[in-house]
mmCIF file of C-alpha atoms and ligand atoms in Angstrom:
data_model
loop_
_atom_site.group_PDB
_atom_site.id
_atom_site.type_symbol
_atom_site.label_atom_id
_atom_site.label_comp_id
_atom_site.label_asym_id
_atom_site.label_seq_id
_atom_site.Cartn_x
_atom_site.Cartn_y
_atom_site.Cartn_z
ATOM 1 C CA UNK G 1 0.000 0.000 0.000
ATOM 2 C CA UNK G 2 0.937 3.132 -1.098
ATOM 3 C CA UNK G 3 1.937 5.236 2.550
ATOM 4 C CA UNK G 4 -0.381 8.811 2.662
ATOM 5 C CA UNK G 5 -0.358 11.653 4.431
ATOM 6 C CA UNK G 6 -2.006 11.248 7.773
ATOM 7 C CA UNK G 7 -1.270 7.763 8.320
ATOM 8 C CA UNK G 8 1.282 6.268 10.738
ATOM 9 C CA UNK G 9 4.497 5.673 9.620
ATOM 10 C CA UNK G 10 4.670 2.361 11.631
ATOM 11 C CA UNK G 11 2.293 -1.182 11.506
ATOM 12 C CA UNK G 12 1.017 -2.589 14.242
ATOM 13 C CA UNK G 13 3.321 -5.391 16.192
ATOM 14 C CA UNK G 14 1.997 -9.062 16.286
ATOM 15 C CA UNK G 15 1.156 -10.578 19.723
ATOM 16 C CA UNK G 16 -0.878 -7.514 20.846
ATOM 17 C CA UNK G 17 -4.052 -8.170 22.849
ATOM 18 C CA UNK G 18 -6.945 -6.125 22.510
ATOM 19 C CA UNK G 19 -10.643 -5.437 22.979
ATOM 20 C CA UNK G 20 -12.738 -3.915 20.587
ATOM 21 C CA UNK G 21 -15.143 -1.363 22.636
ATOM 22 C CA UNK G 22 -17.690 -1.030 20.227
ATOM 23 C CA UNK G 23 -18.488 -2.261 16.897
ATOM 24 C CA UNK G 24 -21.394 -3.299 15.423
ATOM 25 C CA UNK G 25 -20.821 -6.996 14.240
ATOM 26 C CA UNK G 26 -23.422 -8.361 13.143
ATOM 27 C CA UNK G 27 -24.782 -5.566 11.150
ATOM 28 C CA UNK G 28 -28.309 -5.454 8.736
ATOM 29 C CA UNK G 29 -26.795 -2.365 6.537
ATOM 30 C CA UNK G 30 -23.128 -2.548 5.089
ATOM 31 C CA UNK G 31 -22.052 0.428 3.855
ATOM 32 C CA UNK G 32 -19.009 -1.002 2.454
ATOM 33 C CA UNK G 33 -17.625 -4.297 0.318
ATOM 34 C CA UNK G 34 -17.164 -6.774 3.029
ATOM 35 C CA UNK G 35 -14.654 -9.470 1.926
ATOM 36 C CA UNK G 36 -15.572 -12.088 5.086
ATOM 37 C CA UNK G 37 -18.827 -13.058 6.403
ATOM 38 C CA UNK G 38 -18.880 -12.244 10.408
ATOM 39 C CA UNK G 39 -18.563 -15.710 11.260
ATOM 40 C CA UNK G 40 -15.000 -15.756 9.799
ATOM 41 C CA UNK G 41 -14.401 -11.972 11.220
ATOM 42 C CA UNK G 42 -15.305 -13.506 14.656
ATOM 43 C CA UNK G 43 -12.495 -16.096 14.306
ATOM 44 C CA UNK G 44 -10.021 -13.998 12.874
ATOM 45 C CA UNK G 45 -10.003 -11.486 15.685
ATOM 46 C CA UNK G 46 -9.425 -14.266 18.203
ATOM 47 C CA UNK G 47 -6.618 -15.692 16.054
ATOM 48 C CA UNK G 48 -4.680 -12.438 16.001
ATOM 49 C CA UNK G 49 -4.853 -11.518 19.605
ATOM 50 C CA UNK G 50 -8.434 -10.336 20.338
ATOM 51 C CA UNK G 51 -9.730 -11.329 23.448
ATOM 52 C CA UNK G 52 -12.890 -9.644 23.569
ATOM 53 C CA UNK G 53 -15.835 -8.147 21.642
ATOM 54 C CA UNK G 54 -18.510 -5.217 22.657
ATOM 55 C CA UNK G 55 -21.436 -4.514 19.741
ATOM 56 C CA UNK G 56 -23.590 -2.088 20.049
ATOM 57 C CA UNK G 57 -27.085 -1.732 18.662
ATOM 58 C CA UNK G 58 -29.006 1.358 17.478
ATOM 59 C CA UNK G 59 -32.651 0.453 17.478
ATOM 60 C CA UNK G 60 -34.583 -2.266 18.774
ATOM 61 C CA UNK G 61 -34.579 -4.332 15.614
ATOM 62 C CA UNK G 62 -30.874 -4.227 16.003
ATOM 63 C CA UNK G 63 -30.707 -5.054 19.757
ATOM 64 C CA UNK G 64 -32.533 -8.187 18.868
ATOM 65 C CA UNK G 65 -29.949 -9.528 15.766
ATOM 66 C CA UNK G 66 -26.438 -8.965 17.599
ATOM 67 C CA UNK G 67 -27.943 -10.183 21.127
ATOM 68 C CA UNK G 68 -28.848 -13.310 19.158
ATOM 69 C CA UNK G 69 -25.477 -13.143 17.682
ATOM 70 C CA UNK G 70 -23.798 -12.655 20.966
ATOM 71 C CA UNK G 71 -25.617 -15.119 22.832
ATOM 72 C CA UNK G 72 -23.962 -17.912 20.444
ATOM 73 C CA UNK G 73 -20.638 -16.522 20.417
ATOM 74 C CA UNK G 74 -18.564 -16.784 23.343
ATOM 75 C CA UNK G 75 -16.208 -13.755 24.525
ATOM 76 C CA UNK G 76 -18.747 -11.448 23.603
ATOM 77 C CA UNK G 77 -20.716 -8.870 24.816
ATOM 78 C CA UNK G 78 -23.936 -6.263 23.595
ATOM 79 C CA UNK G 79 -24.844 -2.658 24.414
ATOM 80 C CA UNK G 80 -28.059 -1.810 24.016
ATOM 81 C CA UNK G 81 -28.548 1.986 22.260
ATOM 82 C CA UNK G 82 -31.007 4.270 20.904
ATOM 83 C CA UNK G 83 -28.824 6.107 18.211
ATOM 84 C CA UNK G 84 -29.514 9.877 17.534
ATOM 85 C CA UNK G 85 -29.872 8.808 13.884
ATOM 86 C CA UNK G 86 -32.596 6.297 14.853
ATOM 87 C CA UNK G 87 -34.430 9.516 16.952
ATOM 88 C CA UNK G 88 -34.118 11.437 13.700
ATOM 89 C CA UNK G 89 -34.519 9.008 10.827
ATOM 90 C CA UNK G 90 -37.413 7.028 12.188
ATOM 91 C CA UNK G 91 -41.335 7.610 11.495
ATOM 92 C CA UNK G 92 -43.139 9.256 14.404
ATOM 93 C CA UNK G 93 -45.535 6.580 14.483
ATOM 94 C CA UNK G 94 -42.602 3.538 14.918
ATOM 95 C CA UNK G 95 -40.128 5.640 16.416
ATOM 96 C CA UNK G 96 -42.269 5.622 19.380
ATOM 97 C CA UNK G 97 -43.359 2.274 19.312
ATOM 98 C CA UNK G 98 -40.006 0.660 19.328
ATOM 99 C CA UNK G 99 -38.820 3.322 21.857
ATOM 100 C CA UNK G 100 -41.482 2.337 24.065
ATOM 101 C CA UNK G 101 -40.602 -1.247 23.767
ATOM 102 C CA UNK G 102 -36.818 -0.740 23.583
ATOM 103 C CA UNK G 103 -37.542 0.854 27.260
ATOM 104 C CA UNK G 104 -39.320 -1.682 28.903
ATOM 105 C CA UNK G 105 -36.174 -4.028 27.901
ATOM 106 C CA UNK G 106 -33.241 -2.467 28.765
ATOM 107 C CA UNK G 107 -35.144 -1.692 32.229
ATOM 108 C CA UNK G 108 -36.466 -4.323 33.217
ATOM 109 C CA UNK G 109 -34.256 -7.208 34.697
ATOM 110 C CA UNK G 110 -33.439 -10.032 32.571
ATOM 111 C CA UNK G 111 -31.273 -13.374 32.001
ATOM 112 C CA UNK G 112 -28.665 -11.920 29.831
ATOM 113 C CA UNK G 113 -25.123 -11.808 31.382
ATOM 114 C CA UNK G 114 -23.557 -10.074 28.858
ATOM 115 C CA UNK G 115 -25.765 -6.987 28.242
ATOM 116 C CA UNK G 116 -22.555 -4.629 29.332
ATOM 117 C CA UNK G 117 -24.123 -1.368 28.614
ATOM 118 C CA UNK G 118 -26.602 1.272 27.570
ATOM 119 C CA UNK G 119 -26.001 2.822 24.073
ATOM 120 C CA UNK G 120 -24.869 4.123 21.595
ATOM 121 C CA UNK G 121 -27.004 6.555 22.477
ATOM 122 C CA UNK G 122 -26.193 10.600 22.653
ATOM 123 C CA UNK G 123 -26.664 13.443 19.570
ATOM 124 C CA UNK G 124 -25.783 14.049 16.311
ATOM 125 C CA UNK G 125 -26.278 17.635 15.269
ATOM 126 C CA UNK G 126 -24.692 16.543 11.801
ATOM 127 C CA UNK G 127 -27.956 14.374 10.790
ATOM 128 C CA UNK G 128 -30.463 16.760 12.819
ATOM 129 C CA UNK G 129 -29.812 20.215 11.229
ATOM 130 C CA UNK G 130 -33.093 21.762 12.040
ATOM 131 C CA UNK G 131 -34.030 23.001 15.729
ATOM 132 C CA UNK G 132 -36.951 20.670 16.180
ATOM 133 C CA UNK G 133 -34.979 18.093 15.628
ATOM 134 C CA UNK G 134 -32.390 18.574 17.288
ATOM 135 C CA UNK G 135 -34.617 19.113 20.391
ATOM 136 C CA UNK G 136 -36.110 16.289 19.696
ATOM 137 C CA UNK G 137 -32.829 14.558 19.728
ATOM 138 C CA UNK G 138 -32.225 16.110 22.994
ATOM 139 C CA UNK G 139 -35.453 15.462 25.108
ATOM 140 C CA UNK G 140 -34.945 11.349 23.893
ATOM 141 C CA UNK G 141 -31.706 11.713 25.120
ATOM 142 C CA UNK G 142 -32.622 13.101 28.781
ATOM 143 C CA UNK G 143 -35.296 10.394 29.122
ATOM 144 C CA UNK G 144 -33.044 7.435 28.440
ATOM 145 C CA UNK G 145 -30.355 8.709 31.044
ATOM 146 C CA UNK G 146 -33.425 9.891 33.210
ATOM 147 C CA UNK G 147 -35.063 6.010 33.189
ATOM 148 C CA UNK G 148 -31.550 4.326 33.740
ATOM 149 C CA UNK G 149 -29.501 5.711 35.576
ATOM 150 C CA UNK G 150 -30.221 3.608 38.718
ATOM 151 C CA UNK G 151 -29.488 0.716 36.703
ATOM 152 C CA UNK G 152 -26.177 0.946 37.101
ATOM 153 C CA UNK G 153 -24.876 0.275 33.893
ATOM 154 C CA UNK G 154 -21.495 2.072 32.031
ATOM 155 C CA UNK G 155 -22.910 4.339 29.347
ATOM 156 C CA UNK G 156 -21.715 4.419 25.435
ATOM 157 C CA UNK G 157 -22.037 8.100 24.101
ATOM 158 C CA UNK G 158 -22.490 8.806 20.222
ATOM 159 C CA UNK G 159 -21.669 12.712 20.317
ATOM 160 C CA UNK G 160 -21.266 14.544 17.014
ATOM 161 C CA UNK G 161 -21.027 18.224 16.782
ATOM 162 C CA UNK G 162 -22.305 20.550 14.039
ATOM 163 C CA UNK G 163 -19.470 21.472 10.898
ATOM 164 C CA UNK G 164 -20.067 24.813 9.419
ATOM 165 C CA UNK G 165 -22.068 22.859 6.677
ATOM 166 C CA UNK G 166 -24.242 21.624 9.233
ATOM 167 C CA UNK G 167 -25.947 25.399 10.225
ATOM 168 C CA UNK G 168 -29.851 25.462 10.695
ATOM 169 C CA UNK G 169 -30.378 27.713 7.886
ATOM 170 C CA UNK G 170 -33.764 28.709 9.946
ATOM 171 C CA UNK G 171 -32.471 29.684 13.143
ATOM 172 C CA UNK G 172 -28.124 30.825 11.626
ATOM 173 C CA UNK G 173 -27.298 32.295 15.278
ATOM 174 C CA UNK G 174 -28.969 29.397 17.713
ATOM 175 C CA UNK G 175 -26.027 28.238 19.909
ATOM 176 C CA UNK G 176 -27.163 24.415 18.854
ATOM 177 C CA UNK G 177 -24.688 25.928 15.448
ATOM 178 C CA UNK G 178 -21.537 25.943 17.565
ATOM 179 C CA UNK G 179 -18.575 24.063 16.711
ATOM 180 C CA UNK G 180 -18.713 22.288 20.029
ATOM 181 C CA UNK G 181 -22.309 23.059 20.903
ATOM 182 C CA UNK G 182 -23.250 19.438 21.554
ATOM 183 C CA UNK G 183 -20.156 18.833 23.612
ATOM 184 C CA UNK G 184 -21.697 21.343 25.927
ATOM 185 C CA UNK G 185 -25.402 19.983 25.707
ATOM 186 C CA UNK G 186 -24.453 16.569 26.834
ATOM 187 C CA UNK G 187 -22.146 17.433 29.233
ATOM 188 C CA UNK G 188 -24.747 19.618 31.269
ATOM 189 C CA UNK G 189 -27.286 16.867 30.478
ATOM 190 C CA UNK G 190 -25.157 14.287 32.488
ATOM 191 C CA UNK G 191 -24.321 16.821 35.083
ATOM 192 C CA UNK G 192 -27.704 17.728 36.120
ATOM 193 C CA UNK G 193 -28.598 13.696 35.906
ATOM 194 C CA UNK G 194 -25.676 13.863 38.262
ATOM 195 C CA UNK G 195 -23.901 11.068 36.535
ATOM 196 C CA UNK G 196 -20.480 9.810 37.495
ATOM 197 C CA UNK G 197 -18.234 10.602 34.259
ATOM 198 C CA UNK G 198 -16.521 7.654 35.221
ATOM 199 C CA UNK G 199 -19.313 5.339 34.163
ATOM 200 C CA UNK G 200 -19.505 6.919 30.586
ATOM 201 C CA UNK G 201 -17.674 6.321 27.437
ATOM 202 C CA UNK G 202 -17.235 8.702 24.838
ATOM 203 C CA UNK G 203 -17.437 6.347 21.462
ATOM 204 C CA UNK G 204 -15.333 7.329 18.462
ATOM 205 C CA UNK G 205 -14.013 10.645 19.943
ATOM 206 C CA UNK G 206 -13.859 13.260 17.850
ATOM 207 C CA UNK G 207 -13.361 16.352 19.650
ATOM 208 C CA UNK G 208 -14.027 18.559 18.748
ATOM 209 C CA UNK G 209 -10.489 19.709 19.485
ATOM 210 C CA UNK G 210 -8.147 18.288 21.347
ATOM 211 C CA UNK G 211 -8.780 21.467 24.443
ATOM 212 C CA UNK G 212 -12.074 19.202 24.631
ATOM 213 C CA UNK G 213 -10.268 16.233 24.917
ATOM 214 C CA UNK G 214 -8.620 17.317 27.784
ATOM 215 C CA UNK G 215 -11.474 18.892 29.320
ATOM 216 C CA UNK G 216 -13.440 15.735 29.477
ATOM 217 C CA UNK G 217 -10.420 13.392 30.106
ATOM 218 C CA UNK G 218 -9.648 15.456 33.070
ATOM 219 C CA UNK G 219 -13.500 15.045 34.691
ATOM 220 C CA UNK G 220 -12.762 11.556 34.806
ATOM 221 C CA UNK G 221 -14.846 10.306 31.496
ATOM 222 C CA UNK G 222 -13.783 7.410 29.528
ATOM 223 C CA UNK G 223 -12.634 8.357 25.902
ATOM 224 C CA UNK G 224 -12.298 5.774 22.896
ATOM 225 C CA UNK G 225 -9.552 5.991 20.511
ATOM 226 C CA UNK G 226 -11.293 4.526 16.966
ATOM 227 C CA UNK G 227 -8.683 2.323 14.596
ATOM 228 C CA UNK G 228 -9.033 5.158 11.628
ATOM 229 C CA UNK G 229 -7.186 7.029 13.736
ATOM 230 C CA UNK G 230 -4.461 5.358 12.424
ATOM 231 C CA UNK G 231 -5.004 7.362 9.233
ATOM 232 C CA UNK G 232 -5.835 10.194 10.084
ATOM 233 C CA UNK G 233 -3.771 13.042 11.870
ATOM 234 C CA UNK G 234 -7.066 14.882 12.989
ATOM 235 C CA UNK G 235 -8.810 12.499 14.952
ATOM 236 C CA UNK G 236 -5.228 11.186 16.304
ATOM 237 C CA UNK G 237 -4.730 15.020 17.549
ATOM 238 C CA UNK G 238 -8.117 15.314 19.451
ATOM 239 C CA UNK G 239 -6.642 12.546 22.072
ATOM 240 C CA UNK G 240 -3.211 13.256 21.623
ATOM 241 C CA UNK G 241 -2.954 14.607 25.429
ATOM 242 C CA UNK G 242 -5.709 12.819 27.040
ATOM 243 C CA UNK G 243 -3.722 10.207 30.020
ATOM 244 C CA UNK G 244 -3.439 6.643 28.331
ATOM 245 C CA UNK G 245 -5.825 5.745 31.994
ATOM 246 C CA UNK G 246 -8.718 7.273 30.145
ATOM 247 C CA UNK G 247 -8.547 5.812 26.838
ATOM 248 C CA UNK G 248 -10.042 2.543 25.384
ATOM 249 C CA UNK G 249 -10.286 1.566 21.994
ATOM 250 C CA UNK G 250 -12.581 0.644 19.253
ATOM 251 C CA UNK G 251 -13.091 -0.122 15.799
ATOM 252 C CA UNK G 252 -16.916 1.129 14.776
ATOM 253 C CA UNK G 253 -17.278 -1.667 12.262
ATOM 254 C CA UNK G 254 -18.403 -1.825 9.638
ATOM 255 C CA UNK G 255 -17.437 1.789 9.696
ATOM 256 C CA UNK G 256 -13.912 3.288 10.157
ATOM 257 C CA UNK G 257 -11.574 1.363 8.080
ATOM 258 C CA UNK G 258 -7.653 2.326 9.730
ATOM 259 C CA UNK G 259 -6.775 3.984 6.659
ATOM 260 C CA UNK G 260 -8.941 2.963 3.457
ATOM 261 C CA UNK G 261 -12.048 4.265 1.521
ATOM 262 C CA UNK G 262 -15.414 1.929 0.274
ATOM 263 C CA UNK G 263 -13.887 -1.218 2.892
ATOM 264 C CA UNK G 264 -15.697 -2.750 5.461
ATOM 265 C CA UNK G 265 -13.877 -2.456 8.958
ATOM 266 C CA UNK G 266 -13.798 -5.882 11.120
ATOM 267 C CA UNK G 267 -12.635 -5.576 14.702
ATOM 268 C CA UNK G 268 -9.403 -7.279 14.773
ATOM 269 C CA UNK G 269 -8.561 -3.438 13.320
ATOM 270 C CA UNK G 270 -8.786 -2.143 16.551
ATOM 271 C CA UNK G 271 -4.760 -3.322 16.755
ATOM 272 C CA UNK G 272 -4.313 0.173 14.783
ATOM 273 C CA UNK G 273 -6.041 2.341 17.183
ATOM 274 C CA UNK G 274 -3.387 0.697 19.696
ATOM 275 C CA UNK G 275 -0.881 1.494 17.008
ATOM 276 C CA UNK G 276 -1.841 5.215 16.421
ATOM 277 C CA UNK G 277 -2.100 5.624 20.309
ATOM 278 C CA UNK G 278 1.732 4.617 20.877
ATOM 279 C CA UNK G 279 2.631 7.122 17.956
ATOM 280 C CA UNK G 280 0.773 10.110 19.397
ATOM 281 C CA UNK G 281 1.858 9.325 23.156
ATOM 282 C CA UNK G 282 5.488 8.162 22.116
ATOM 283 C CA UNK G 283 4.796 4.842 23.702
ATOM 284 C CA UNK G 284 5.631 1.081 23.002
ATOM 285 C CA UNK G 285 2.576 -0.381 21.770
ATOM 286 C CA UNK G 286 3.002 -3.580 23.749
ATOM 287 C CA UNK G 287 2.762 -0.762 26.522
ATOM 288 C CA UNK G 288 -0.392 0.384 25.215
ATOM 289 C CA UNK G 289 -2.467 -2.797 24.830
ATOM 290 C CA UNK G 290 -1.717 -3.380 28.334
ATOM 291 C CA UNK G 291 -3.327 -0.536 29.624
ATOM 292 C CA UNK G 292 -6.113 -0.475 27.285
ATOM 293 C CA UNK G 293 -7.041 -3.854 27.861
ATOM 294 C CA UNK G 294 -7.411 -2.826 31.388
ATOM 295 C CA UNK G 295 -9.198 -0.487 31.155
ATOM 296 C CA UNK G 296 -11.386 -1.942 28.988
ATOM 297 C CA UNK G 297 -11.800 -5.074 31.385
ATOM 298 C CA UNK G 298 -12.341 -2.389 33.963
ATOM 299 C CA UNK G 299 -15.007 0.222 32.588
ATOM 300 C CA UNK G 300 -17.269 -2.935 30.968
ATOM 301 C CA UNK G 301 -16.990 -5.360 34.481
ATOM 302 C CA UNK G 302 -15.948 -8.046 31.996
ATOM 303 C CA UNK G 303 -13.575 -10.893 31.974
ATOM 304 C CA UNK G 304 -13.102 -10.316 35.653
ATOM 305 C CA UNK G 305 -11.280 -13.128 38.181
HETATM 306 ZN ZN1 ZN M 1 -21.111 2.970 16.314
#
């Protein structure tokens, strides 16, 4: 492969364990060629060093396909979310439905061990450009940290901010338009909820700059390091000074691909998030996995004893 801009100039090591965080294996909508069914992505990442894997769902028809999938696959386990895009792409009519149903699940006790958390859920002021809907987004949001935060569960965050090409032409000067204005919406969100940053994981983080990285590391939250970080010198930057004890890592497949275009991701890529996080901290990577993997192991009460 031809070496870009962006990407880092070093592969990752064999013999590295990992965890992938959050993924979405298996997955009804592949935005990508995919070269390997799941079955043989499962047993790849176990051959190269995985040693655990977290999917997350987004609705509750996908809640019921990768707990299926989970429940037959050892060394796995499923959060259960309520993406922004679901709030925002979903009829009225079965938007509330499922939600309604999705709720009574994820509250109510039940026989599955490895249900390790509740998400992705969060905003995403990218898709929801108008005000409506991003209030919308917003009040679904409060409710679902509102009805579980007794349960105890660690928390998977989808937070995406609005780009200059994401302005609500209607409303140009609403402070839901600023660069980091959802940052700041979730934040007071989980502070008036008065939940302990420690129990929440900020998936895919992408800053918006690497101040906010800081900023969040530094109230304790959990931040994921994605494996197309590898590629790209932007998202590596936004954790570049967040302390290696706050950082997991992920993959996002079938998203994310370390470093290509049109490809299906598979988690056994999340070896180049490790990779990109001993470039930008100047650390061995054997020294990374370590302390990723526990604090992986640590934030999702898994693999424990
Ligand atoms: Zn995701």
């Amino acid at each position: 492969m031809k070496k870009k801009r962006g990407i880092v100039p070093i592969e990752p090591e064999s013999f590295l364990q990992f965890i992938d965080c959050h993924c979405h294996i298996p997955w009804n909508q592949n935005p990508a060629r995919m070269d390997e069914t799941y079955e043989n992505q499962y047993d790849l990442f176990f051959k190269e060093g995985g040693k655990y894997i977290i999917s997350s769902s987004v609705d509750w028809e996908s809640l019921q396909f990768i707990r299926d999938f989970v429940e037959s696959h050892e060394h796995m386990g499923f959060t259960s979310g309520w993406a922004p895009q679901t709030v925002t792409f979903t009829n009225k009519k079965k938007h509330d439905e499922d939600f309604s149903q999705w709720m009574d699940y994820i509250k109510n006790p039940h026989n599955y061990s490895n249900y390790l958390g509740i998400g992705e859920i969060g905003l995403d002021f990218h898709h929801a450009k108008k005000l409506d809907k991003r209030n919308h987004q917003i009040e679904i949001f409060k409710k679902i940290i509102q009805e579980t935060k007794t349960l105890n569960k660690p928390y998977i965050l989808h937070v995406r901010n609005p780009t200059q090409n994401d302005v609500d032409t209607d409303n140009p000067n609403h402070e839901f338009n600023d660069f980091d204005s959802v940052n700041k919406i979730i934040l007071k969100i989980l502070e008036e909820e008065e939940i302990e940053p420690s129990r929440v994981m900020w998936h895919c983080f992408s800053g918006p700059t690497k101040e906010w990285g800081n900023k969040i590391a530094s109230q304790g939250f959990i931040i994921s390091v994605i494996s197309s970080a590898y590629g790209n010198k932007k998202m590596r930057n936004f954790s570049s000074e967040v302390p290696i004890s706050n950082i997991v890592t992920e993959t996002d497949a079938p998203y994310q691909h370390p470093y290509q275009y049109g490809v299906s991701n598979t988690p056994r890529n999340v070896k180049y998030a490790i990779t990109a996080l001993a470039f930008s901290h100047l650390m061995e990577q054997q020294e990374v996995a370590k302390i990723v993997f526990d604090n992986a192991k640590n934030f999702f009460k898994i693999m424990q004893g």
